[in-house]
């Protein structure tokens, strides 16, 4: 059973997944969304880097909890450029001192709910850490609105190379890939709401329905109809 709610850290989402629910039908498929997560699973703390393709969760036991950071926010919290974690899941003590991670893990494990414990850790650590570059939200907003990368760079007053370099550090990949991932998420939102595939493609900037189908298969690893449960 999967559930999520808004988190007290601005822009973040707290989520949980417990085994044995009606949606627990096998390995989980995590789609690219431009985000990074701080995770708890079976008493361990992990970090999920930004994905460029669907990530299949296999072999993990027990429940999951996570804090999902909005695109570009996690590197300032973690102190690690996003591209170093691209398409990876790593233990938090690979990034932070072992003693600190041991203390934080004990706190999360002792909390009434691991999700609440994670949220408290993020609130506390973020309060004394670096703030994400405010320009990053403008990059995401422009690309979510469907603006071309070159136009986004012009609007922000920075060169294309600088935009690419800053995007790698903040999002884990360049702005073209980020735009593609965000477009996929917009399309899936419409399609899940029942908008016909052809209209979904037109409204989210694909050349046509076939273009949408190719992008879904490449990024999600399965056809669009299968991804949406046979619609």
Short mmCIF file of N, CA and C in Angstrom, two decimals, residues 52-201:
data_model
loop_
_atom_site.label_atom_id
_atom_site.label_comp_id
_atom_site.label_asym_id
_atom_site.label_seq_id
_atom_site.Cartn_x
_atom_site.Cartn_y
_atom_site.Cartn_z
N UNK A 52 17.30 8.21 -14.84
CA UNK A 52 17.12 8.49 -16.26
C UNK A 52 16.25 7.43 -16.93
N UNK A 53 15.93 6.40 -16.18
CA UNK A 53 15.08 5.31 -16.68
C UNK A 53 14.37 4.70 -15.48
N UNK A 54 13.40 3.85 -15.73
CA UNK A 54 12.66 3.24 -14.64
C UNK A 54 13.59 2.40 -13.78
N UNK A 55 13.40 2.50 -12.48
CA UNK A 55 14.18 1.71 -11.52
C UNK A 55 13.26 0.66 -10.93
N UNK A 56 13.67 -0.61 -11.01
CA UNK A 56 12.85 -1.71 -10.50
C UNK A 56 13.35 -2.12 -9.14
N UNK A 57 12.46 -2.06 -8.15
CA UNK A 57 12.80 -2.44 -6.78
C UNK A 57 12.55 -3.92 -6.61
N UNK A 58 13.61 -4.67 -6.43
CA UNK A 58 13.50 -6.13 -6.28
C UNK A 58 14.29 -6.58 -5.06
N UNK A 59 13.80 -7.58 -4.40
CA UNK A 59 14.55 -8.23 -3.35
C UNK A 59 14.55 -7.53 -2.01
N UNK A 60 14.00 -6.31 -1.90
CA UNK A 60 13.98 -5.61 -0.62
C UNK A 60 12.80 -6.11 0.21
N UNK A 61 13.03 -6.24 1.50
CA UNK A 61 11.98 -6.73 2.39
C UNK A 61 11.47 -5.60 3.25
N UNK A 62 10.34 -5.87 3.92
CA UNK A 62 9.81 -4.90 4.87
C UNK A 62 9.22 -3.68 4.19
N UNK A 63 8.84 -2.71 5.02
CA UNK A 63 8.23 -1.50 4.52
C UNK A 63 9.26 -0.46 4.10
N UNK A 64 8.78 0.53 3.39
CA UNK A 64 9.61 1.64 2.93
C UNK A 64 9.01 2.95 3.42
N UNK A 65 9.86 3.92 3.66
CA UNK A 65 9.43 5.30 3.90
C UNK A 65 10.43 6.21 3.22
N UNK A 66 9.99 7.38 2.83
CA UNK A 66 10.91 8.29 2.15
C UNK A 66 10.47 9.73 2.24
N UNK A 67 11.45 10.61 2.10
CA UNK A 67 11.20 12.03 1.87
C UNK A 67 11.70 12.33 0.48
N UNK A 68 10.80 12.73 -0.40
CA UNK A 68 11.15 13.03 -1.79
C UNK A 68 11.35 14.53 -1.93
N UNK A 69 12.56 14.92 -2.29
CA UNK A 69 12.89 16.32 -2.47
C UNK A 69 12.45 16.80 -3.85
N UNK A 70 12.04 18.04 -3.94
CA UNK A 70 11.70 18.58 -5.24
C UNK A 70 12.96 18.66 -6.10
N UNK A 71 12.83 18.67 -7.43
CA UNK A 71 14.01 18.67 -8.29
C UNK A 71 14.99 19.79 -7.93
N UNK A 72 16.25 19.41 -7.75
CA UNK A 72 17.30 20.38 -7.47
C UNK A 72 17.56 20.66 -6.00
N UNK A 73 16.71 20.17 -5.09
CA UNK A 73 16.84 20.51 -3.67
C UNK A 73 17.76 19.58 -2.90
N UNK A 74 17.83 18.30 -3.27
CA UNK A 74 18.57 17.32 -2.47
C UNK A 74 20.08 17.54 -2.43
N UNK A 75 20.74 17.95 -3.53
CA UNK A 75 22.20 18.11 -3.44
C UNK A 75 22.66 19.08 -2.35
N UNK A 76 21.93 20.17 -2.14
CA UNK A 76 22.30 21.10 -1.06
C UNK A 76 22.16 20.44 0.30
N UNK A 77 21.14 19.59 0.46
CA UNK A 77 20.93 18.88 1.72
C UNK A 77 21.99 17.82 1.94
N UNK A 78 22.32 17.08 0.89
CA UNK A 78 23.24 15.95 1.01
C UNK A 78 24.70 16.37 0.92
N UNK A 79 24.96 17.51 0.27
CA UNK A 79 26.34 17.93 0.07
C UNK A 79 27.05 17.15 -1.02
N UNK A 80 26.28 16.60 -1.95
CA UNK A 80 26.83 15.78 -3.04
C UNK A 80 26.18 16.21 -4.35
N UNK A 81 26.97 16.45 -5.41
CA UNK A 81 26.35 16.77 -6.71
C UNK A 81 25.45 15.64 -7.18
N UNK A 82 24.32 16.00 -7.76
CA UNK A 82 23.33 15.00 -8.14
C UNK A 82 23.86 14.01 -9.17
N UNK A 83 24.74 14.46 -10.07
CA UNK A 83 25.19 13.54 -11.12
C UNK A 83 26.01 12.38 -10.55
N UNK A 84 26.58 12.54 -9.35
CA UNK A 84 27.33 11.44 -8.75
C UNK A 84 26.40 10.31 -8.29
N UNK A 85 25.11 10.60 -8.15
CA UNK A 85 24.16 9.60 -7.69
C UNK A 85 23.17 9.19 -8.78
N UNK A 86 23.39 9.63 -10.00
CA UNK A 86 22.47 9.34 -11.09
C UNK A 86 22.28 7.83 -11.27
N UNK A 87 20.99 7.41 -11.31
CA UNK A 87 20.62 6.00 -11.51
C UNK A 87 21.22 5.08 -10.44
N UNK A 88 21.38 5.60 -9.22
CA UNK A 88 21.98 4.80 -8.15
C UNK A 88 21.11 4.84 -6.89
N UNK A 89 21.24 3.79 -6.07
CA UNK A 89 20.71 3.75 -4.71
C UNK A 89 21.90 3.44 -3.81
N UNK A 90 22.20 4.33 -2.87
CA UNK A 90 23.39 4.16 -2.04
C UNK A 90 23.03 4.30 -0.57
N UNK A 91 23.81 3.64 0.29
CA UNK A 91 23.64 3.80 1.73
C UNK A 91 24.05 5.22 2.12
N UNK A 92 23.32 5.80 3.07
CA UNK A 92 23.62 7.17 3.49
C UNK A 92 25.02 7.27 4.06
N UNK A 93 25.51 6.20 4.70
CA UNK A 93 26.86 6.29 5.27
C UNK A 93 27.95 6.21 4.20
N UNK A 94 27.58 6.04 2.93
CA UNK A 94 28.54 6.23 1.85
C UNK A 94 28.77 7.71 1.56
N UNK A 95 27.84 8.55 2.05
CA UNK A 95 27.91 9.98 1.78
C UNK A 95 28.25 10.80 3.02
N UNK A 96 27.78 10.35 4.18
CA UNK A 96 27.97 11.06 5.44
C UNK A 96 28.77 10.21 6.40
N UNK A 97 29.35 10.84 7.44
CA UNK A 97 30.14 10.06 8.41
C UNK A 97 29.32 8.94 9.04
N UNK A 98 29.97 7.79 9.22
CA UNK A 98 29.28 6.61 9.74
C UNK A 98 28.66 6.86 11.10
N UNK A 99 29.37 7.55 11.98
CA UNK A 99 28.85 7.79 13.33
C UNK A 99 27.57 8.63 13.26
N UNK A 100 27.56 9.66 12.42
CA UNK A 100 26.37 10.50 12.29
C UNK A 100 25.20 9.69 11.75
N UNK A 101 25.44 8.89 10.73
CA UNK A 101 24.37 8.09 10.13
C UNK A 101 23.85 7.07 11.13
N UNK A 102 24.73 6.51 11.95
CA UNK A 102 24.30 5.57 12.97
C UNK A 102 23.34 6.25 13.96
N UNK A 103 23.67 7.48 14.35
CA UNK A 103 22.81 8.22 15.28
C UNK A 103 21.46 8.54 14.65
N UNK A 104 21.49 8.99 13.39
CA UNK A 104 20.24 9.34 12.70
C UNK A 104 19.38 8.10 12.47
N UNK A 105 20.01 7.00 12.13
CA UNK A 105 19.27 5.75 11.92
C UNK A 105 18.57 5.31 13.20
N UNK A 106 19.27 5.42 14.32
CA UNK A 106 18.67 5.04 15.60
C UNK A 106 17.47 5.92 15.91
N UNK A 107 17.56 7.21 15.59
CA UNK A 107 16.43 8.12 15.83
C UNK A 107 15.23 7.74 14.97
N UNK A 108 15.48 7.46 13.71
CA UNK A 108 14.37 7.11 12.81
C UNK A 108 13.75 5.79 13.24
N UNK A 109 14.57 4.82 13.61
CA UNK A 109 14.05 3.52 14.03
C UNK A 109 13.25 3.61 15.33
N UNK A 110 13.58 4.60 16.18
CA UNK A 110 12.88 4.75 17.45
C UNK A 110 11.62 5.59 17.34
N UNK A 111 11.40 6.23 16.18
CA UNK A 111 10.24 7.10 16.01
C UNK A 111 8.96 6.28 15.97
N UNK A 112 7.83 6.94 16.26
CA UNK A 112 6.54 6.25 16.20
C UNK A 112 6.24 5.73 14.81
N UNK A 113 6.78 6.39 13.80
CA UNK A 113 6.62 6.02 12.41
C UNK A 113 7.91 6.42 11.69
N UNK A 114 8.56 5.51 10.94
CA UNK A 114 9.80 5.88 10.26
C UNK A 114 9.65 7.11 9.36
N UNK A 115 8.49 7.28 8.74
CA UNK A 115 8.29 8.45 7.88
C UNK A 115 8.38 9.74 8.69
N UNK A 116 7.77 9.74 9.87
CA UNK A 116 7.87 10.92 10.73
C UNK A 116 9.30 11.14 11.20
N UNK A 117 10.00 10.05 11.50
CA UNK A 117 11.39 10.18 11.90
C UNK A 117 12.26 10.76 10.80
N UNK A 118 12.06 10.30 9.56
CA UNK A 118 12.79 10.86 8.43
C UNK A 118 12.51 12.35 8.26
N UNK A 119 11.24 12.70 8.38
CA UNK A 119 10.86 14.11 8.22
C UNK A 119 11.56 14.97 9.26
N UNK A 120 11.64 14.51 10.51
CA UNK A 120 12.31 15.27 11.56
C UNK A 120 13.79 15.43 11.25
N UNK A 121 14.42 14.37 10.76
CA UNK A 121 15.83 14.45 10.39
C UNK A 121 16.06 15.49 9.31
N UNK A 122 15.20 15.48 8.29
CA UNK A 122 15.35 16.43 7.19
C UNK A 122 15.14 17.86 7.69
N UNK A 123 14.13 18.07 8.51
CA UNK A 123 13.88 19.41 9.04
C UNK A 123 15.09 19.92 9.82
N UNK A 124 15.62 19.07 10.67
CA UNK A 124 16.74 19.48 11.52
C UNK A 124 18.00 19.74 10.71
N UNK A 125 18.32 18.82 9.81
CA UNK A 125 19.56 18.97 9.04
C UNK A 125 19.47 20.09 8.02
N UNK A 126 18.28 20.28 7.43
CA UNK A 126 18.13 21.34 6.44
C UNK A 126 18.22 22.73 7.06
N UNK A 127 17.81 22.85 8.32
CA UNK A 127 17.83 24.16 8.99
C UNK A 127 19.24 24.72 9.10
N UNK A 128 20.23 23.85 9.24
CA UNK A 128 21.60 24.32 9.39
C UNK A 128 22.44 24.15 8.15
N UNK A 129 21.82 23.78 7.04
CA UNK A 129 22.58 23.51 5.82
C UNK A 129 22.43 24.61 4.78
N UNK A 130 23.01 24.35 3.62
CA UNK A 130 22.93 25.29 2.50
C UNK A 130 21.54 25.27 1.90
N UNK A 131 21.13 26.40 1.35
CA UNK A 131 19.86 26.50 0.65
C UNK A 131 20.06 26.22 -0.83
N UNK A 132 19.09 25.55 -1.46
CA UNK A 132 19.20 25.34 -2.91
C UNK A 132 19.25 26.67 -3.65
N UNK A 133 19.95 26.70 -4.74
CA UNK A 133 20.05 27.88 -5.59
C UNK A 133 18.64 28.24 -6.09
N UNK A 134 18.16 29.48 -5.81
CA UNK A 134 16.80 29.84 -6.25
C UNK A 134 16.62 29.79 -7.76
N UNK A 135 17.71 29.88 -8.50
CA UNK A 135 17.59 29.81 -9.96
C UNK A 135 17.07 28.45 -10.41
N UNK A 136 17.30 27.42 -9.59
CA UNK A 136 16.91 26.07 -9.99
C UNK A 136 15.40 25.94 -10.14
N UNK A 137 14.65 26.58 -9.24
CA UNK A 137 13.20 26.52 -9.35
C UNK A 137 12.73 27.20 -10.63
N UNK A 138 13.43 28.23 -11.05
CA UNK A 138 13.06 28.91 -12.30
C UNK A 138 13.35 28.01 -13.50
N UNK A 139 14.45 27.25 -13.41
CA UNK A 139 14.75 26.29 -14.49
C UNK A 139 13.63 25.26 -14.59
N UNK A 140 13.25 24.68 -13.44
CA UNK A 140 12.21 23.65 -13.44
C UNK A 140 10.89 24.22 -13.94
N UNK A 141 10.53 25.43 -13.48
CA UNK A 141 9.26 26.03 -13.88
C UNK A 141 9.22 26.26 -15.39
N UNK A 142 10.33 26.74 -15.95
CA UNK A 142 10.37 27.00 -17.39
C UNK A 142 10.25 25.70 -18.18
N UNK A 143 10.97 24.67 -17.77
CA UNK A 143 10.93 23.41 -18.50
C UNK A 143 9.60 22.70 -18.31
N UNK A 144 9.00 22.81 -17.11
CA UNK A 144 7.66 22.23 -16.89
C UNK A 144 6.62 22.91 -17.77
N UNK A 145 6.84 24.19 -18.07
CA UNK A 145 5.92 24.93 -18.94
C UNK A 145 6.14 24.61 -20.41
N UNK A 146 7.15 23.78 -20.70
CA UNK A 146 7.40 23.37 -22.08
C UNK A 146 8.30 24.29 -22.86
N UNK A 147 9.00 25.22 -22.19
CA UNK A 147 9.90 26.11 -22.91
C UNK A 147 11.12 25.36 -23.39
N UNK A 148 11.64 25.68 -24.58
CA UNK A 148 12.87 25.04 -25.06
C UNK A 148 14.04 25.37 -24.15
N UNK A 149 15.05 24.53 -24.19
CA UNK A 149 16.22 24.75 -23.33
C UNK A 149 16.90 26.07 -23.67
N UNK A 150 17.05 26.36 -24.97
CA UNK A 150 17.74 27.60 -25.33
C UNK A 150 16.98 28.82 -24.84
N UNK A 151 15.63 28.77 -24.89
CA UNK A 151 14.83 29.89 -24.41
C UNK A 151 14.93 30.01 -22.89
N UNK A 152 15.00 28.88 -22.21
CA UNK A 152 15.14 28.90 -20.76
C UNK A 152 16.45 29.56 -20.37
N UNK A 153 17.54 29.21 -21.06
CA UNK A 153 18.84 29.82 -20.77
C UNK A 153 18.79 31.32 -21.01
N UNK A 154 18.16 31.74 -22.11
CA UNK A 154 18.06 33.18 -22.42
C UNK A 154 17.26 33.91 -21.35
N UNK A 155 16.14 33.33 -20.92
CA UNK A 155 15.30 33.98 -19.92
C UNK A 155 16.03 34.14 -18.58
N UNK A 156 16.89 33.19 -18.27
CA UNK A 156 17.61 33.23 -17.01
C UNK A 156 18.89 34.05 -17.10
N UNK A 157 19.26 34.45 -18.30
CA UNK A 157 20.44 35.28 -18.47
C UNK A 157 21.74 34.52 -18.29
N UNK A 158 21.74 33.23 -18.58
CA UNK A 158 22.96 32.43 -18.48
C UNK A 158 23.16 31.70 -19.79
N UNK A 159 24.39 31.31 -20.07
CA UNK A 159 24.70 30.59 -21.29
C UNK A 159 24.25 29.14 -21.22
N UNK A 160 24.15 28.52 -22.38
CA UNK A 160 23.71 27.12 -22.45
C UNK A 160 24.68 26.20 -21.71
N UNK A 161 25.98 26.47 -21.81
CA UNK A 161 26.96 25.62 -21.14
C UNK A 161 26.84 25.74 -19.62
N UNK A 162 26.63 26.97 -19.14
CA UNK A 162 26.48 27.15 -17.71
C UNK A 162 25.20 26.48 -17.21
N UNK A 163 24.12 26.59 -17.98
CA UNK A 163 22.88 25.93 -17.61
C UNK A 163 23.08 24.42 -17.54
N UNK A 164 23.82 23.87 -18.50
CA UNK A 164 24.05 22.43 -18.50
C UNK A 164 24.88 22.03 -17.28
N UNK A 165 25.92 22.79 -16.97
CA UNK A 165 26.79 22.47 -15.84
C UNK A 165 26.03 22.54 -14.52
N UNK A 166 25.24 23.58 -14.35
CA UNK A 166 24.48 23.71 -13.11
C UNK A 166 23.37 22.67 -13.02
N UNK A 167 22.82 22.28 -14.15
CA UNK A 167 21.79 21.24 -14.15
C UNK A 167 22.37 19.89 -13.75
N UNK A 168 23.56 19.57 -14.22
CA UNK A 168 24.20 18.31 -13.84
C UNK A 168 24.36 18.22 -12.33
N UNK A 169 24.83 19.31 -11.72
CA UNK A 169 25.05 19.30 -10.27
C UNK A 169 23.74 19.26 -9.50
N UNK A 170 22.72 19.93 -10.00
CA UNK A 170 21.46 20.06 -9.26
C UNK A 170 20.48 18.93 -9.53
N UNK A 171 20.37 18.51 -10.79
CA UNK A 171 19.34 17.54 -11.18
C UNK A 171 19.91 16.17 -11.55
N UNK A 172 21.21 16.11 -11.80
CA UNK A 172 21.83 14.84 -12.14
C UNK A 172 22.01 14.62 -13.63
N UNK A 173 21.40 15.48 -14.44
CA UNK A 173 21.53 15.39 -15.88
C UNK A 173 21.27 16.76 -16.48
N UNK A 174 21.52 16.88 -17.78
CA UNK A 174 21.37 18.16 -18.43
C UNK A 174 19.92 18.59 -18.57
N UNK A 175 19.69 19.84 -18.97
CA UNK A 175 18.32 20.36 -19.04
C UNK A 175 17.46 19.65 -20.09
N UNK A 176 18.05 19.13 -21.15
CA UNK A 176 17.25 18.41 -22.15
C UNK A 176 16.66 17.14 -21.56
N UNK A 177 17.47 16.42 -20.80
CA UNK A 177 16.96 15.20 -20.16
C UNK A 177 15.93 15.55 -19.09
N UNK A 178 16.20 16.60 -18.31
CA UNK A 178 15.22 17.02 -17.30
C UNK A 178 13.91 17.40 -17.97
N UNK A 179 13.95 18.13 -19.07
CA UNK A 179 12.73 18.51 -19.77
C UNK A 179 11.97 17.28 -20.25
N UNK A 180 12.69 16.29 -20.71
CA UNK A 180 12.05 15.05 -21.19
C UNK A 180 11.38 14.31 -20.04
N UNK A 181 12.05 14.25 -18.89
CA UNK A 181 11.48 13.57 -17.72
C UNK A 181 10.23 14.31 -17.22
N UNK A 182 10.30 15.63 -17.15
CA UNK A 182 9.15 16.41 -16.68
C UNK A 182 7.98 16.30 -17.65
N UNK A 183 8.28 16.25 -18.95
CA UNK A 183 7.21 16.09 -19.95
C UNK A 183 6.52 14.73 -19.78
N UNK A 184 7.32 13.69 -19.51
CA UNK A 184 6.73 12.37 -19.26
C UNK A 184 5.76 12.42 -18.09
N UNK A 185 6.17 13.06 -17.00
CA UNK A 185 5.31 13.13 -15.82
C UNK A 185 4.03 13.92 -16.11
N UNK A 186 4.12 14.99 -16.88
CA UNK A 186 2.91 15.74 -17.26
C UNK A 186 1.97 14.86 -18.08
N UNK A 187 2.54 14.11 -19.01
CA UNK A 187 1.72 13.26 -19.87
C UNK A 187 1.04 12.16 -19.07
N UNK A 188 1.76 11.55 -18.15
CA UNK A 188 1.17 10.48 -17.36
C UNK A 188 0.05 11.00 -16.46
N UNK A 189 0.20 12.21 -15.96
CA UNK A 189 -0.87 12.80 -15.14
C UNK A 189 -2.15 12.93 -15.95
N UNK A 190 -2.03 13.44 -17.19
CA UNK A 190 -3.21 13.58 -18.04
C UNK A 190 -3.80 12.22 -18.41
N UNK A 191 -2.93 11.30 -18.81
CA UNK A 191 -3.41 9.99 -19.24
C UNK A 191 -4.11 9.25 -18.10
N UNK A 192 -3.59 9.37 -16.90
CA UNK A 192 -4.23 8.71 -15.75
C UNK A 192 -5.57 9.35 -15.41
N UNK A 193 -5.75 10.60 -15.80
CA UNK A 193 -7.02 11.28 -15.60
C UNK A 193 -8.03 10.96 -16.70
N UNK A 194 -7.63 10.11 -17.65
CA UNK A 194 -8.55 9.68 -18.69
C UNK A 194 -8.48 10.46 -19.98
N UNK A 195 -7.53 11.39 -20.12
CA UNK A 195 -7.39 12.13 -21.37
C UNK A 195 -6.89 11.17 -22.45
N UNK A 196 -7.52 11.12 -23.61
CA UNK A 196 -7.07 10.22 -24.68
C UNK A 196 -5.61 10.43 -25.01
N UNK A 197 -4.93 9.37 -25.42
CA UNK A 197 -3.49 9.43 -25.64
C UNK A 197 -3.10 10.49 -26.68
N UNK A 198 -3.87 10.60 -27.76
CA UNK A 198 -3.53 11.59 -28.79
C UNK A 198 -3.62 13.00 -28.23
N UNK A 199 -4.65 13.29 -27.44
CA UNK A 199 -4.77 14.60 -26.83
C UNK A 199 -3.68 14.83 -25.79
N UNK A 200 -3.36 13.78 -25.04
CA UNK A 200 -2.28 13.89 -24.06
C UNK A 200 -0.98 14.27 -24.74
N UNK A 201 -0.68 13.62 -25.87
CA UNK A 201 0.55 13.92 -26.60
C UNK A 201 0.57 15.36 -27.08
#
